[in-house]
Coordinates of C-alpha atoms and ligand atoms in Angstrom, one line a residue:
M6 CA 102.8 45.0 76.5
R7 CA 103.7 44.1 72.9
V8 CA 105.7 41.0 72.0
F9 CA 109.3 41.3 70.9
A10 CA 111.4 39.1 68.5
C11 CA 115.1 38.5 68.3
P12 CA 116.5 40.7 65.5
N13 CA 118.8 37.9 64.4
C14 CA 116.7 34.6 64.6
G15 CA 113.2 35.9 65.1
S16 CA 112.6 33.9 68.3
W17 CA 110.2 35.4 70.9
V18 CA 112.2 37.4 73.4
E19 CA 111.1 39.2 76.5
F20 CA 111.2 42.9 77.1
E21 CA 113.9 42.3 79.9
D22 CA 116.1 39.9 77.9
R23 CA 119.7 40.8 77.3
I24 CA 120.6 37.7 75.3
C25 CA 118.6 35.5 72.9
L26 CA 118.4 32.1 74.4
A27 CA 118.0 30.6 70.9
C28 CA 121.0 32.2 69.1
D29 CA 123.0 34.0 71.8
T30 CA 122.6 37.4 70.1
H31 CA 123.1 40.2 72.6
L32 CA 120.0 42.3 72.9
S33 CA 119.0 45.9 73.8
Y34 CA 115.7 47.6 74.0
A35 CA 115.4 50.8 71.9
P36 CA 112.7 53.0 73.5
D37 CA 112.5 55.4 70.5
R38 CA 111.5 52.5 68.2
D39 CA 109.8 50.3 70.8
L40 CA 112.0 47.4 69.5
I41 CA 114.5 44.9 70.7
V42 CA 117.6 45.4 68.7
R43 CA 121.1 43.9 68.5
S44 CA 123.3 45.4 71.2
V45 CA 126.0 47.7 69.9
P46 CA 129.1 48.1 72.1
G47 CA 129.3 51.6 73.5
L48 CA 125.6 52.2 73.0
K49 CA 124.4 50.2 76.1
C50 CA 123.1 51.8 79.3
R51 CA 125.9 52.2 81.8
Y52 CA 123.8 50.2 84.4
R53 CA 123.6 47.1 82.2
P54 CA 126.3 45.2 84.1
L55 CA 125.3 46.1 87.6
L56 CA 121.5 46.4 87.3
S57 CA 120.7 44.1 84.3
C58 CA 119.3 47.1 82.4
N59 CA 118.9 46.2 78.7
W60 CA 118.1 49.6 77.3
V61 CA 120.1 51.5 74.8
A62 CA 121.9 54.5 76.3
D63 CA 120.2 57.8 75.8
P64 CA 122.2 59.9 73.3
D65 CA 121.5 63.1 75.3
P66 CA 124.9 64.1 76.9
E67 CA 123.0 65.0 80.1
A68 CA 122.0 61.3 80.4
D69 CA 125.7 60.6 81.0
G70 CA 125.6 57.1 79.5
S71 CA 122.4 56.1 81.2
C72 CA 119.3 55.0 79.3
A73 CA 116.0 57.0 79.3
A74 CA 114.8 55.0 82.2
C75 CA 117.9 54.9 84.5
R76 CA 118.5 58.6 84.0
L77 CA 115.2 59.3 85.8
T78 CA 116.7 57.9 89.0
V79 CA 118.1 60.9 90.9
E80 CA 118.9 58.9 94.0
R81 CA 120.0 55.3 94.4
P82 CA 121.5 53.4 97.4
D83 CA 125.2 52.7 97.8
L84 CA 126.1 50.4 94.9
E85 CA 128.6 48.5 97.1
D86 CA 125.6 47.2 99.1
E87 CA 124.7 43.8 97.5
V88 CA 121.2 43.6 99.1
A89 CA 120.4 47.1 98.0
V90 CA 121.6 46.5 94.5
T91 CA 119.4 43.4 94.2
Q92 CA 116.4 45.5 95.3
L93 CA 117.4 48.3 93.1
S94 CA 117.5 46.1 90.0
I95 CA 114.0 44.9 90.8
A96 CA 112.7 48.4 91.2
E97 CA 114.5 49.5 88.0
Q98 CA 112.9 46.6 86.1
G99 CA 109.4 47.8 87.2
K100 CA 110.3 51.4 86.2
R101 CA 111.4 50.3 82.7
R102 CA 108.0 48.7 82.2
L103 CA 106.3 51.8 83.5
L104 CA 108.2 54.1 81.3
R105 CA 107.8 52.0 78.2
Q106 CA 104.0 52.2 78.8
L107 CA 104.0 55.9 79.4
L108 CA 105.8 56.4 76.1
H109 CA 103.5 54.0 74.3
L110 CA 100.5 55.9 75.6
G111 CA 102.1 59.2 74.5
L112 CA 102.1 60.7 78.1
P113 CA 104.6 63.5 78.6
V114 CA 107.8 62.5 80.5
E115 CA 110.1 65.4 81.4
P116 CA 113.4 64.2 83.1
R117 CA 114.0 66.0 86.3
R118 CA 116.2 69.1 86.3
D119 CA 116.5 71.9 88.8
D120 CA 113.8 70.4 91.0
R121 CA 111.3 70.2 88.1
G122 CA 110.1 67.3 86.0
L123 CA 110.0 63.6 86.8
G124 CA 112.6 61.9 89.0
F125 CA 112.8 58.8 91.2
A126 CA 114.5 58.5 94.6
L127 CA 115.0 54.8 95.1
K128 CA 116.0 54.4 98.7
S129 CA 117.2 51.6 100.8
P130 CA 116.5 52.4 104.5
A131 CA 119.2 52.0 107.0
A132 CA 118.3 50.0 110.2
G133 CA 115.7 52.0 112.1
E134 CA 115.3 54.6 109.3
Q135 CA 111.8 55.2 107.9
V136 CA 111.4 55.8 104.1
L137 CA 107.9 56.5 102.9
T138 CA 107.0 55.6 99.4
G139 CA 105.3 58.6 97.8
H140 CA 105.2 61.5 95.4
A141 CA 106.1 65.1 96.0
D142 CA 106.2 67.6 93.1
G143 CA 107.5 65.2 90.5
L144 CA 109.9 63.3 92.8
I145 CA 108.8 59.7 93.4
T146 CA 110.3 58.0 96.4
I147 CA 110.2 54.3 96.5
N148 CA 111.2 52.3 99.6
L149 CA 113.3 49.5 98.1
T150 CA 112.3 47.1 100.9
E151 CA 109.2 46.7 98.8
A152 CA 111.3 44.7 96.3
D153 CA 111.7 42.0 99.0
D154 CA 109.0 39.5 98.4
A155 CA 108.6 38.3 102.0
H156 CA 108.4 41.9 103.3
R157 CA 105.9 43.1 100.7
E158 CA 103.7 40.0 101.0
A159 CA 103.7 40.4 104.8
L160 CA 102.6 44.0 104.4
R161 CA 100.0 43.1 101.8
I162 CA 98.4 40.6 104.2
S163 CA 98.6 42.8 107.3
L164 CA 96.9 45.7 105.3
G165 CA 94.3 43.3 103.8
E166 CA 95.2 44.3 100.3
P167 CA 94.4 41.8 97.4
Y168 CA 97.3 43.2 95.2
R169 CA 100.7 44.7 96.0
T170 CA 103.6 44.7 93.5
M171 CA 106.6 46.9 92.6
L172 CA 105.0 47.7 89.2
G173 CA 101.8 48.6 91.0
H174 CA 103.6 51.0 93.3
M175 CA 105.3 52.7 90.3
R176 CA 101.9 53.0 88.5
H177 CA 100.3 54.4 91.6
E178 CA 102.9 57.1 92.2
I179 CA 103.0 58.1 88.6
G180 CA 99.3 58.7 89.0
H181 CA 100.1 61.4 91.5
Y182 CA 102.6 62.9 89.1
Y183 CA 100.0 63.0 86.3
W184 CA 97.4 64.5 88.6
Q185 CA 99.7 67.4 89.0
V186 CA 100.6 67.6 85.3
L187 CA 97.2 67.0 83.8
V188 CA 94.5 67.8 86.3
D189 CA 95.8 70.5 88.8
G190 CA 94.5 73.9 87.5
A191 CA 93.2 72.4 84.2
P192 CA 89.6 73.0 83.0
S193 CA 88.7 69.4 83.8
Q194 CA 89.5 69.9 87.5
A195 CA 85.8 70.6 88.2
I196 CA 84.9 67.2 86.7
F197 CA 87.7 65.6 88.8
R198 CA 86.1 67.0 91.9
S199 CA 82.7 65.9 91.0
L200 CA 83.9 62.3 90.5
F201 CA 86.7 61.9 93.1
G202 CA 85.8 64.5 95.7
D203 CA 87.4 67.8 96.7
E204 CA 91.2 67.3 97.1
R205 CA 91.5 70.3 99.3
Q206 CA 90.3 68.2 102.3
D207 CA 93.0 67.6 105.0
Y208 CA 95.4 65.0 103.7
S209 CA 97.0 64.0 107.0
A210 CA 93.7 63.6 108.8
S211 CA 92.5 61.3 106.0
L212 CA 95.7 59.3 106.3
D213 CA 95.2 58.9 110.1
S214 CA 91.6 57.9 109.7
H215 CA 92.5 55.3 107.0
Y216 CA 95.1 53.5 109.0
G217 CA 92.8 53.8 112.1
D218 CA 90.0 52.0 110.2
E219 CA 90.6 48.5 111.4
D220 CA 87.6 47.0 109.5
G221 CA 88.9 48.1 106.1
D222 CA 85.2 48.5 105.0
G223 CA 85.6 51.9 103.4
Q224 CA 85.3 50.4 100.0
E225 CA 81.8 48.9 100.6
S226 CA 80.0 51.7 98.8
G227 CA 81.5 50.5 95.5
E228 CA 82.7 53.9 94.6
H229 CA 86.4 53.0 94.8
I230 CA 88.6 50.5 93.0
T231 CA 90.5 49.7 96.3
D232 CA 90.1 50.3 100.0
Y233 CA 93.2 52.5 99.9
A234 CA 91.5 54.8 97.3
T235 CA 88.8 55.7 99.9
M236 CA 91.4 57.7 101.9
H237 CA 91.6 60.9 99.9
P238 CA 90.6 62.1 96.4
W239 CA 94.4 62.2 95.5
E240 CA 94.8 58.5 96.5
D241 CA 91.6 57.6 94.7
F242 CA 92.9 59.2 91.5
A243 CA 96.3 57.5 91.9
E244 CA 94.7 54.1 92.4
T245 CA 92.4 54.7 89.5
F246 CA 95.2 55.9 87.2
A247 CA 97.3 52.8 88.2
H248 CA 94.3 50.6 87.4
Y249 CA 93.9 52.2 84.0
L250 CA 97.6 51.3 83.3
H251 CA 97.0 47.7 84.4
I252 CA 94.0 47.3 82.0
A253 CA 95.8 49.1 79.2
D254 CA 98.9 46.9 79.5
G255 CA 96.7 43.8 79.8
L256 CA 94.7 44.5 76.7
E257 CA 97.9 45.3 74.8
T258 CA 99.4 42.0 75.8
T259 CA 96.3 40.0 74.9
A260 CA 96.3 41.7 71.4
A261 CA 100.1 41.1 71.0
V262 CA 99.9 37.4 71.8
G263 CA 96.6 36.9 70.0
I264 CA 94.3 35.8 72.8
T265 CA 90.6 36.2 72.3
V266 CA 87.9 35.0 74.8
D267 CA 84.8 33.7 73.2
G268 CA 82.8 31.7 75.7
P269 CA 82.2 30.2 78.1
T270 CA 81.4 26.8 76.7
G271 CA 80.0 23.8 78.4
V272 CA 77.3 25.8 80.1
S273 CA 73.7 26.4 79.1
A274 CA 72.0 29.7 78.1
P275 CA 71.9 32.5 79.1
L276 CA 75.6 32.2 80.2
A277 CA 76.9 30.3 77.2
G278 CA 78.9 32.5 74.7
T279 CA 78.3 35.7 76.6
L280 CA 81.9 36.8 76.8
R281 CA 83.6 38.2 73.7
S282 CA 86.9 39.8 74.3
V283 CA 89.7 40.8 71.9
G284 CA 92.9 42.6 72.8
V285 CA 93.6 46.2 71.8
L286 CA 97.0 47.4 70.7
R287 CA 96.1 51.1 71.0
L288 CA 93.2 52.3 73.2
E289 CA 92.8 55.8 71.9
D290 CA 90.0 55.1 69.4
L291 CA 87.8 53.3 71.9
T292 CA 85.6 54.6 74.7
M293 CA 86.3 53.4 78.2
A294 CA 83.0 51.4 78.1
E295 CA 84.3 49.5 75.1
I296 CA 87.7 49.0 76.7
L297 CA 86.0 47.6 79.8
G298 CA 83.8 45.4 77.7
H299 CA 86.9 43.8 76.2
W300 CA 88.7 43.6 79.5
H301 CA 85.8 41.8 81.3
G302 CA 86.2 38.5 79.4
F303 CA 90.0 38.4 79.9
A304 CA 89.6 39.2 83.6
I305 CA 87.2 36.3 84.2
A306 CA 89.3 33.9 82.0
A307 CA 92.6 34.9 83.7
N308 CA 91.1 34.3 87.2
A309 CA 89.8 30.9 86.2
L310 CA 93.2 30.0 84.8
S311 CA 94.9 31.3 87.9
R312 CA 92.6 29.2 90.1
S313 CA 93.4 26.1 87.9
M314 CA 97.0 26.6 89.0
G315 CA 95.9 26.8 92.7
E316 CA 96.8 30.5 92.7
P317 CA 94.5 33.3 93.9
D318 CA 92.8 35.5 91.3
L319 CA 95.2 37.2 89.0
Y320 CA 92.7 40.1 88.8
P321 CA 91.2 40.6 92.3
F322 CA 89.1 43.7 91.4
V323 CA 85.5 44.6 90.6
I324 CA 84.7 47.5 88.3
T325 CA 81.5 49.1 89.6
P326 CA 79.7 51.8 87.5
S327 CA 81.3 54.6 89.7
V328 CA 84.7 53.2 89.1
A329 CA 84.1 52.9 85.4
E330 CA 83.2 56.6 85.3
K331 CA 86.4 57.5 87.0
L332 CA 88.4 55.3 84.6
A333 CA 86.6 57.0 81.7
Y334 CA 87.9 60.4 83.1
V335 CA 91.4 59.0 83.2
H336 CA 91.1 57.6 79.7
E337 CA 90.0 61.1 78.4
L338 CA 93.0 62.7 80.2
V339 CA 95.4 60.2 78.6
R340 CA 93.8 60.6 75.2
A341 CA 94.1 64.4 75.4
A342 CA 97.7 64.2 76.5
Ligands
ZN422 ZN1 117.9 34.9 68.4
ZN423 ZN1 119.3 51.7 82.0
ZN424 ZN1 99.5 57.6 96.9

């Protein structure tokens, strides 16, 4: 993501900040200008006090005082329930990052109305109730228990996943939405099938066989970005789409903060100086191969840095040639949109 400055004192402020720590100015994010601005009373999202939303209210009367991000939520838990509200604010924070990126990339976002368009059902399951995170016809359901670190981390370990985050869930589910909007019935659907497989295969049988595969070795052929993506062409597309958003956001951030990777040093040839990565604020003029060329250096450097802190790899993925081809397909879809 880009970097933001306080409109009053020019200090570096974060996308989520509601107040400048240097000068106490109250801040809001204006999605139409992609800027942090001074908060104006009466023009703040109605969910600012309860959910820490810092966006400017959407002027559309149908938004009813919500911002462009909060208005996409068509179902939320009981706001008297403190645990649910904490989980909801974490999910909404991820959703704001997601939406800002979709707008930045120029992807269409149609707020849900009459069972059409994009909406989010953010649900907190009652005891014994099962809520499945997923997408159906523009409606993205998120099980808010995923906002609980201990719960999510336990699931991540039991499923053998290297990466599981709320933002990752949002990016995955939006991938299903854009499959429907940009691929289903489009001329490029034949290319989709040649790369990802035929999506008309039985989905529930694929689901059963995935969760029955105890070894989790489906990814070994190197054709998928994650093990989960091996389950069905739709899941492969959603995982690939989410991954494209990870890389796009990462490269935008490195450009915004001015990181370049030009190394490594302290090693002899042929390794010395082989990485050369610069960030990219807008990806549309580059090919996917160029984007991945830039990303490669950052990924290696970020992992090395993460290990210096005793943490696991920040970027626990490998881009094989097959995955790169699929990412190139997603890049063309986003560019065309
Ligand atoms: Zn300030
Ligand atoms: Zn809001
Ligand atoms: Zn999915």
